[in-house]
Coordinates of C-alpha atoms (C1' of nucleotides) in Angstrom, one line a residue:
Chain A
M1 CA 26.6 24.4 10.3
T2 CA 25.2 25.8 13.6
K3 CA 21.8 24.8 14.9
V4 CA 20.3 27.8 13.5
T5 CA 21.4 27.5 10.0
R6 CA 20.7 23.9 9.9
E7 CA 16.9 25.1 10.3
A8 CA 17.7 27.6 7.6
V9 CA 19.0 24.9 5.3
I10 CA 15.9 22.5 6.1
D11 CA 13.8 25.8 5.3
R12 CA 15.3 25.9 1.6
L13 CA 15.1 22.1 1.3
M14 CA 11.2 22.4 2.1
S15 CA 10.8 25.2 -0.5
V16 CA 11.9 23.0 -3.0
F17 CA 10.3 19.7 -1.9
R18 CA 6.8 21.5 -1.7
R19 CA 7.2 23.1 -5.3
H20 CA 8.5 20.0 -7.0
G21 CA 7.6 16.9 -4.9
Y22 CA 10.0 14.3 -4.0
Q23 CA 10.8 13.0 -7.5
G24 CA 10.8 16.5 -9.0
A25 CA 13.6 17.8 -6.4
S26 CA 16.8 17.3 -7.8
M27 CA 20.0 17.2 -5.9
S28 CA 21.3 20.1 -8.2
E29 CA 18.2 22.2 -7.4
L30 CA 18.3 21.2 -3.5
A31 CA 22.0 22.3 -3.7
N32 CA 21.4 25.6 -5.3
A33 CA 18.6 26.5 -3.3
T34 CA 20.7 25.9 -0.2
G35 CA 23.7 27.3 -1.3
L36 CA 25.7 24.4 -0.4
G37 CA 27.5 21.9 -3.0
K38 CA 25.9 18.5 -3.2
S39 CA 28.8 16.8 -1.1
S40 CA 27.9 19.2 1.8
L41 CA 24.2 18.3 1.7
Y42 CA 25.3 14.5 1.7
H43 CA 27.6 15.5 4.7
H44 CA 24.2 16.7 6.5
F45 CA 22.0 14.2 5.3
P46 CA 24.0 11.2 4.6
G47 CA 20.7 9.1 3.3
G48 CA 20.7 11.6 0.4
K49 CA 17.0 12.9 -0.7
D50 CA 15.3 10.3 1.6
D51 CA 16.9 11.7 4.6
M52 CA 16.3 15.4 3.3
A53 CA 12.6 14.6 2.6
L54 CA 12.4 13.1 6.2
A55 CA 14.1 16.2 8.0
V56 CA 11.8 18.7 6.0
L57 CA 8.7 16.4 7.0
D58 CA 9.9 16.8 10.5
H59 CA 10.1 20.4 10.2
V60 CA 6.8 20.7 9.2
R61 CA 5.4 18.7 12.1
Q62 CA 7.4 21.0 14.5
W63 CA 5.7 23.8 12.5
L64 CA 2.4 22.6 13.0
D65 CA 3.0 21.6 16.6
E66 CA 4.0 25.4 17.1
H67 CA 1.6 27.1 15.0
V68 CA -1.6 24.8 15.1
V69 CA -1.6 22.5 18.0
K70 CA 0.0 24.4 20.8
I71 CA -2.4 27.1 19.9
A72 CA -5.1 25.0 19.7
A73 CA -4.3 23.6 23.2
G74 CA -3.5 27.0 24.8
D75 CA -5.6 29.8 26.2
G76 CA -8.6 31.7 24.3
T77 CA -11.7 31.3 22.9
P78 CA -12.0 28.5 20.3
K79 CA -12.8 31.5 17.7
A80 CA -10.0 33.6 18.8
K81 CA -7.6 30.4 18.5
L82 CA -8.7 29.5 15.3
A83 CA -8.2 33.0 14.0
A84 CA -4.7 33.0 15.1
I85 CA -4.3 29.3 13.3
T86 CA -5.8 30.6 10.2
E87 CA -3.5 33.6 10.3
R88 CA -0.3 31.4 10.5
L89 CA -1.6 29.0 7.8
A90 CA -2.5 31.9 5.2
A91 CA 1.3 33.1 6.0
F92 CA 2.8 29.5 5.6
Y93 CA 1.2 29.0 2.4
E94 CA 1.5 32.7 1.1
N95 CA -2.2 33.2 0.7
G96 CA -2.2 30.0 -1.7
R97 CA 0.6 31.1 -3.7
E98 CA 2.7 28.2 -2.2
P99 CA 2.1 24.5 -2.6
C100 CA 1.5 22.2 0.5
L101 CA 4.7 19.9 1.3
L102 CA 2.3 17.1 2.7
G103 CA 0.1 17.3 -0.6
A104 CA 3.2 17.4 -2.7
L105 CA 4.7 14.4 -1.2
A106 CA 1.1 12.5 -0.9
A107 CA 0.4 13.4 -4.6
G108 CA 3.7 12.1 -6.1
G109 CA 3.0 8.5 -4.2
A110 CA 5.2 8.8 -1.1
R111 CA 8.1 6.7 -0.5
A112 CA 7.6 3.9 1.8
N113 CA 9.8 5.9 4.2
L114 CA 7.8 8.9 4.1
Q115 CA 4.3 7.3 4.5
A116 CA 4.2 7.3 8.0
P117 CA 5.4 10.9 9.0
L118 CA 3.2 12.1 6.3
R119 CA 0.1 10.1 8.2
E120 CA 1.3 11.6 11.4
A121 CA 1.2 15.1 10.1
F122 CA -2.2 14.9 8.7
Q123 CA -3.5 13.2 11.9
M124 CA -1.9 16.0 14.1
L125 CA -4.0 18.4 11.9
I126 CA -7.2 16.6 12.2
A127 CA -6.6 16.2 15.8
A128 CA -6.0 19.5 16.6
F129 CA -9.2 20.8 14.7
T130 CA -11.2 18.1 16.2
A131 CA -10.0 19.3 19.9
L132 CA -11.2 23.0 18.9
G133 CA -14.5 21.5 17.6
I134 CA -15.3 19.7 21.0
E135 CA -14.1 23.0 22.9
G136 CA -16.5 24.8 20.8
G137 CA -19.2 22.6 21.9
A138 CA -19.7 20.1 19.0
P139 CA -20.3 16.4 19.6
K140 CA -16.9 14.4 19.3
A141 CA -17.9 12.5 16.1
K142 CA -19.1 15.3 14.5
A143 CA -16.2 17.5 15.3
R144 CA -13.9 14.7 14.1
L145 CA -15.6 14.8 10.6
A146 CA -15.6 18.7 10.5
A147 CA -12.0 18.4 11.2
E148 CA -11.2 15.8 8.5
D149 CA -13.3 18.0 6.2
A150 CA -11.3 21.0 7.2
V151 CA -8.1 19.6 6.5
L152 CA -8.9 18.0 3.1
R153 CA -10.4 21.3 1.9
I154 CA -7.1 22.9 2.7
Q155 CA -5.2 20.6 0.8
G156 CA -7.7 20.8 -2.2
A157 CA -7.7 24.4 -2.3
L158 CA -3.9 24.6 -2.7
I159 CA -4.4 22.2 -5.7
L160 CA -7.1 24.0 -7.2
S161 CA -5.8 27.5 -6.6
A162 CA -2.2 26.1 -8.2
G163 CA -4.1 24.5 -11.0
L164 CA -6.2 27.6 -11.7
D165 CA -3.2 29.9 -11.0
D166 CA -5.6 31.8 -8.9
P167 CA -5.4 32.3 -5.1
S168 CA -9.0 32.8 -4.3
P169 CA -10.2 29.3 -3.6
F170 CA -7.6 29.0 -0.9
R171 CA -8.4 32.2 0.5
H172 CA -11.8 31.5 0.6
V173 CA -11.4 28.2 2.1
L174 CA -9.3 29.9 5.2
E175 CA -12.0 32.6 5.7
R176 CA -14.7 30.0 6.4
L177 CA -12.5 27.4 8.4
P178 CA -13.4 28.9 11.8
K179 CA -17.2 28.6 10.8
D180 CA -16.8 25.1 9.5
I181 CA -15.1 23.8 12.5
L182 CA -17.2 25.5 15.1
G183 CA -20.3 25.1 13.0
Chain B
M1 CA -2.2 1.1 -33.7
T2 CA -6.1 1.3 -34.1
K3 CA -8.1 4.0 -32.7
V4 CA -9.5 2.0 -30.3
T5 CA -6.1 0.8 -28.8
R6 CA -4.7 4.1 -28.9
E7 CA -7.3 4.9 -26.3
A8 CA -6.1 1.7 -24.4
V9 CA -2.5 3.1 -24.5
I10 CA -3.6 6.5 -23.3
D11 CA -5.4 4.9 -20.4
R12 CA -2.4 2.8 -19.2
L13 CA -0.4 6.2 -19.4
M14 CA -2.8 8.0 -17.5
S15 CA -2.6 5.4 -14.7
V16 CA 1.3 5.9 -14.5
F17 CA 0.8 9.6 -14.5
R18 CA -1.6 10.0 -12.1
R19 CA 0.1 7.7 -9.3
H20 CA 3.5 9.2 -10.2
G21 CA 3.2 12.5 -11.3
Y22 CA 4.9 13.8 -14.4
Q23 CA 8.3 13.7 -12.9
G24 CA 7.9 10.6 -11.6
A25 CA 6.5 8.9 -14.6
S26 CA 9.6 7.3 -16.2
M27 CA 9.6 6.4 -19.9
S28 CA 10.7 2.8 -18.7
E29 CA 7.6 2.6 -16.5
L30 CA 5.4 4.3 -19.3
A31 CA 6.8 1.6 -21.8
N32 CA 6.2 -1.1 -19.5
A33 CA 2.5 -0.1 -18.5
T34 CA 1.5 0.1 -22.1
G35 CA 3.5 -2.8 -23.3
L36 CA 5.2 -1.1 -26.0
G37 CA 9.0 -0.5 -26.1
K38 CA 10.2 3.2 -25.6
S39 CA 10.8 3.6 -29.4
S40 CA 7.2 2.9 -30.2
L41 CA 6.1 5.4 -27.5
Y42 CA 8.1 8.0 -29.7
H43 CA 6.5 7.0 -32.5
H44 CA 3.0 7.7 -31.3
F45 CA 4.2 10.7 -29.3
P46 CA 6.9 12.5 -30.9
G47 CA 7.0 14.9 -28.2
G48 CA 7.8 12.3 -25.7
K49 CA 6.6 12.6 -22.0
D50 CA 5.2 16.1 -22.9
D51 CA 3.2 14.7 -25.7
M52 CA 2.0 11.8 -23.6
A53 CA 1.0 13.9 -20.7
L54 CA -1.0 16.5 -23.1
A55 CA -2.9 13.3 -24.7
V56 CA -3.6 12.0 -21.1
L57 CA -5.1 15.4 -20.1
D58 CA -7.2 15.5 -23.4
H59 CA -8.4 12.1 -22.5
V60 CA -9.4 13.2 -18.8
R61 CA -11.2 16.2 -20.3
Q62 CA -13.2 13.7 -22.7
W63 CA -14.0 11.5 -19.8
L64 CA -15.3 14.6 -17.7
D65 CA -17.3 15.7 -20.9
E66 CA -18.9 12.5 -21.2
H67 CA -19.3 11.5 -17.4
V68 CA -20.0 15.0 -15.9
V69 CA -20.6 17.9 -18.3
K70 CA -22.9 15.8 -20.5
I71 CA -25.0 14.2 -17.8
A72 CA -25.2 17.5 -15.8
A73 CA -26.6 19.2 -19.0
G74 CA -28.9 16.0 -19.9
D75 CA -32.2 15.2 -18.7
G76 CA -33.4 14.3 -15.2
T77 CA -33.8 16.0 -11.8
P78 CA -30.6 17.8 -10.6
K79 CA -30.4 15.3 -7.6
A80 CA -30.6 12.2 -10.0
K81 CA -27.9 13.8 -12.4
L82 CA -25.7 14.2 -9.5
A83 CA -26.3 10.8 -8.1
A84 CA -25.1 9.4 -11.6
I85 CA -21.9 11.6 -11.5
T86 CA -20.9 10.7 -8.1
E87 CA -21.3 7.1 -9.3
R88 CA -19.0 7.8 -12.0
L89 CA -16.5 9.7 -9.9
A90 CA -16.5 6.9 -7.6
A91 CA -15.5 4.3 -10.2
F92 CA -13.0 6.6 -11.8
Y93 CA -11.0 7.0 -8.7
E94 CA -11.8 3.3 -7.4
N95 CA -13.3 4.7 -4.2
G96 CA -10.6 7.0 -3.2
R97 CA -7.7 4.4 -3.8
E98 CA -6.7 6.0 -7.0
P99 CA -5.1 9.6 -7.2
C100 CA -6.2 12.3 -9.5
L101 CA -4.5 12.9 -12.6
L102 CA -5.3 16.7 -12.4
G103 CA -4.1 16.8 -8.7
A104 CA -0.8 15.0 -9.6
L105 CA -0.1 17.2 -12.2
A106 CA -0.9 20.3 -10.7
A107 CA 0.6 19.4 -7.3
G108 CA 4.1 18.7 -8.8
G109 CA 4.2 22.0 -10.3
A110 CA 2.9 21.7 -14.0
R111 CA 5.0 22.1 -16.9
A112 CA 4.2 25.2 -18.8
N113 CA 2.7 23.2 -21.5
L114 CA 0.1 21.6 -19.2
Q115 CA -0.9 24.6 -17.3
A116 CA -3.7 25.6 -19.8
P117 CA -5.3 22.3 -20.3
L118 CA -5.2 21.7 -16.5
R119 CA -7.0 24.8 -15.7
E120 CA -9.5 24.1 -18.4
A121 CA -10.2 20.8 -17.0
F122 CA -10.9 22.3 -13.4
Q123 CA -12.8 25.0 -14.9
M124 CA -15.0 22.2 -16.9
L125 CA -15.8 20.6 -13.6
I126 CA -16.6 23.7 -11.7
A127 CA -18.9 24.9 -14.6
A128 CA -20.9 21.6 -14.6
F129 CA -21.5 21.5 -10.9
T130 CA -22.4 25.3 -10.9
A131 CA -25.0 24.7 -13.7
L132 CA -26.5 21.9 -11.6
G133 CA -26.5 24.2 -8.7
I134 CA -28.2 26.8 -10.4
E135 CA -30.6 24.2 -11.9
G136 CA -31.6 23.2 -8.6
G137 CA -32.5 26.9 -7.4
A138 CA -29.4 28.4 -6.1
P139 CA -28.4 31.8 -6.7
K140 CA -25.6 32.0 -9.4
A141 CA -22.8 33.5 -7.2
K142 CA -23.7 30.8 -4.6
A143 CA -23.8 27.9 -6.8
R144 CA -20.5 28.9 -8.2
L145 CA -18.9 29.1 -5.0
A146 CA -20.6 25.9 -3.9
A147 CA -19.1 24.2 -7.0
E148 CA -15.6 25.4 -6.5
D149 CA -15.8 24.3 -2.9
A150 CA -17.1 20.7 -4.5
V151 CA -14.1 20.4 -6.8
L152 CA -11.7 21.4 -4.3
R153 CA -13.1 18.7 -1.6
I154 CA -12.6 16.1 -4.2
Q155 CA -9.1 16.9 -4.9
G156 CA -8.2 17.1 -1.1
A157 CA -10.1 14.1 -0.2
L158 CA -7.9 12.1 -3.0
I159 CA -4.9 13.6 -1.1
L160 CA -5.8 12.8 2.5
S161 CA -7.1 9.4 1.5
A162 CA -3.6 8.8 0.1
G163 CA -1.8 10.5 3.0
L164 CA -3.9 8.6 5.6
D165 CA -3.8 5.3 3.3
D166 CA -7.5 5.4 4.2
P167 CA -10.2 5.7 1.4
S168 CA -13.0 7.1 4.0
P169 CA -12.6 10.7 3.3
F170 CA -12.9 10.3 -0.2
R171 CA -16.1 8.2 0.3
H172 CA -17.2 10.6 2.7
V173 CA -16.8 13.8 0.3
L174 CA -18.8 11.9 -2.5
E175 CA -21.5 11.1 -0.4
R176 CA -21.9 14.6 0.6
L177 CA -21.3 16.1 -2.8
P178 CA -25.1 16.2 -4.0
K179 CA -26.3 17.9 -0.9
D180 CA -23.2 20.3 -0.9
I181 CA -24.2 21.3 -4.6
L182 CA -28.0 21.3 -4.1
G183 CA -27.9 23.0 -0.5
Chain C
dG1 C1' 4.5 0.1 -35.7
dT2 C1' 7.6 -2.2 -33.3
dC3 C1' 11.8 -4.0 -32.2
dT4 C1' 17.1 -3.6 -30.5
dA5 C1' 20.9 -1.0 -30.1
dT6 C1' 23.0 3.1 -28.9
dA7 C1' 23.8 7.8 -28.1
dA8 C1' 23.8 11.9 -25.2
dT9 C1' 22.5 13.7 -20.8
dA10 C1' 21.1 14.2 -16.3
dG11 C1' 20.8 12.3 -11.9
dG12 C1' 22.2 10.0 -7.2
dA13 C1' 26.2 9.3 -4.7
dT14 C1' 30.9 8.9 -3.2
dA15 C1' 36.4 10.0 -2.6
dG16 C1' 39.5 12.8 -1.1
dA17 C1' 41.8 17.3 -0.6
dC18 C1' 41.5 21.7 1.8
Chain D
dG1 C1' 32.0 21.5 6.6
dT2 C1' 32.9 22.6 2.3
dC3 C1' 34.6 22.0 -2.2
dT4 C1' 36.2 19.8 -6.7
dA5 C1' 36.5 15.7 -9.2
dT6 C1' 34.6 11.7 -10.3
dC7 C1' 31.6 7.4 -10.8
dC8 C1' 27.9 5.0 -11.9
dT9 C1' 23.1 4.5 -13.0
dA10 C1' 18.8 6.0 -14.9
dT11 C1' 16.5 8.7 -18.1
dT12 C1' 15.3 10.8 -22.4
dA13 C1' 15.8 10.6 -26.7
dT14 C1' 17.2 8.8 -31.6
dA15 C1' 18.8 5.6 -35.4
dG16 C1' 18.0 2.0 -38.2
dA17 C1' 16.7 -2.7 -39.0
dC18 C1' 12.3 -5.6 -39.7

DNA sequence: GTCTATAATAGGATAGAC
DNA sequence: GTCTATCCTATTATAGAC
């Protein structure tokens, strides 16, 4: 498996984990989704599901780094950067039709192994939004609270959109995201 | 099993489902949690896990009716009623340490059977908060959006509190709930 | 209504050929 | 690196005694 197809495999794994959670993701479905046999999966992820979930979490953290953290720390007005970030988030979650991996893992009661990377992923998001709020002129403490609120709204919106089978709560949260963070 | 102990059994089942989700809740743990043998569980819930999850969802809807809908429709100022409701919610979720059954089921990708009652439970909550907002003087459309936002914040806060292993996001959301709904 | 025992199946994981 | 075949365990579910 070359480097590029490993990415592809992890991407397929992610799509299973985010929809079914850790326990709901079976080796059979993981194998089907990747187009690999179970044994091949074990070749690439010797630790089994745990290894895969860890790899997927790492993949998500890379994604967040590239599409949220880097943009937040880059050039442009806070407003413009937030607009770019929300665009990426909308695509990543397919406008509320795709669940969140972090939510799926946190909701199922994460394995001990997954707790730390899970927390780090949430903290990355909160830190990036906090920085944006501060850059926009908010006091540090207020920016931090607004950032936490933004992250939890995204999570909750994906849950509610799934529960109602209606993507509009997610869309609405994303629309208001820049305003909520910039005040 | 008398009527009162059936309630107790369902309550134990709920505590397993909310912590592990549908797939993560195994018959063994369900049996342990209730103190019944597996066969006894099948006696009371012939349809197995599906039946149990349905019963638990029904239980939650009754809880919501009693501790949210009825209070919202009852006597008192909107502010006072909201205070009473948040108190119940805080207790129900043990201040953010216990996950939400609705979230746990919605996140795992709900079974087809569970989708409808799940949606109804969310809609009950939204309707109750909307009514409170209207009673507080908000225009209908605005009250409805604020109610949706409140529900999704509670869900997201429970996810984030679990992910960060820190109940403060949930506590903070509950504190702001009356203000968010009443404006 | 509850239990013990047991079936039937799915799940995670490994061995070894290619 | 991938496959087929297999193993072992956990899981869902049922039968039948009490």
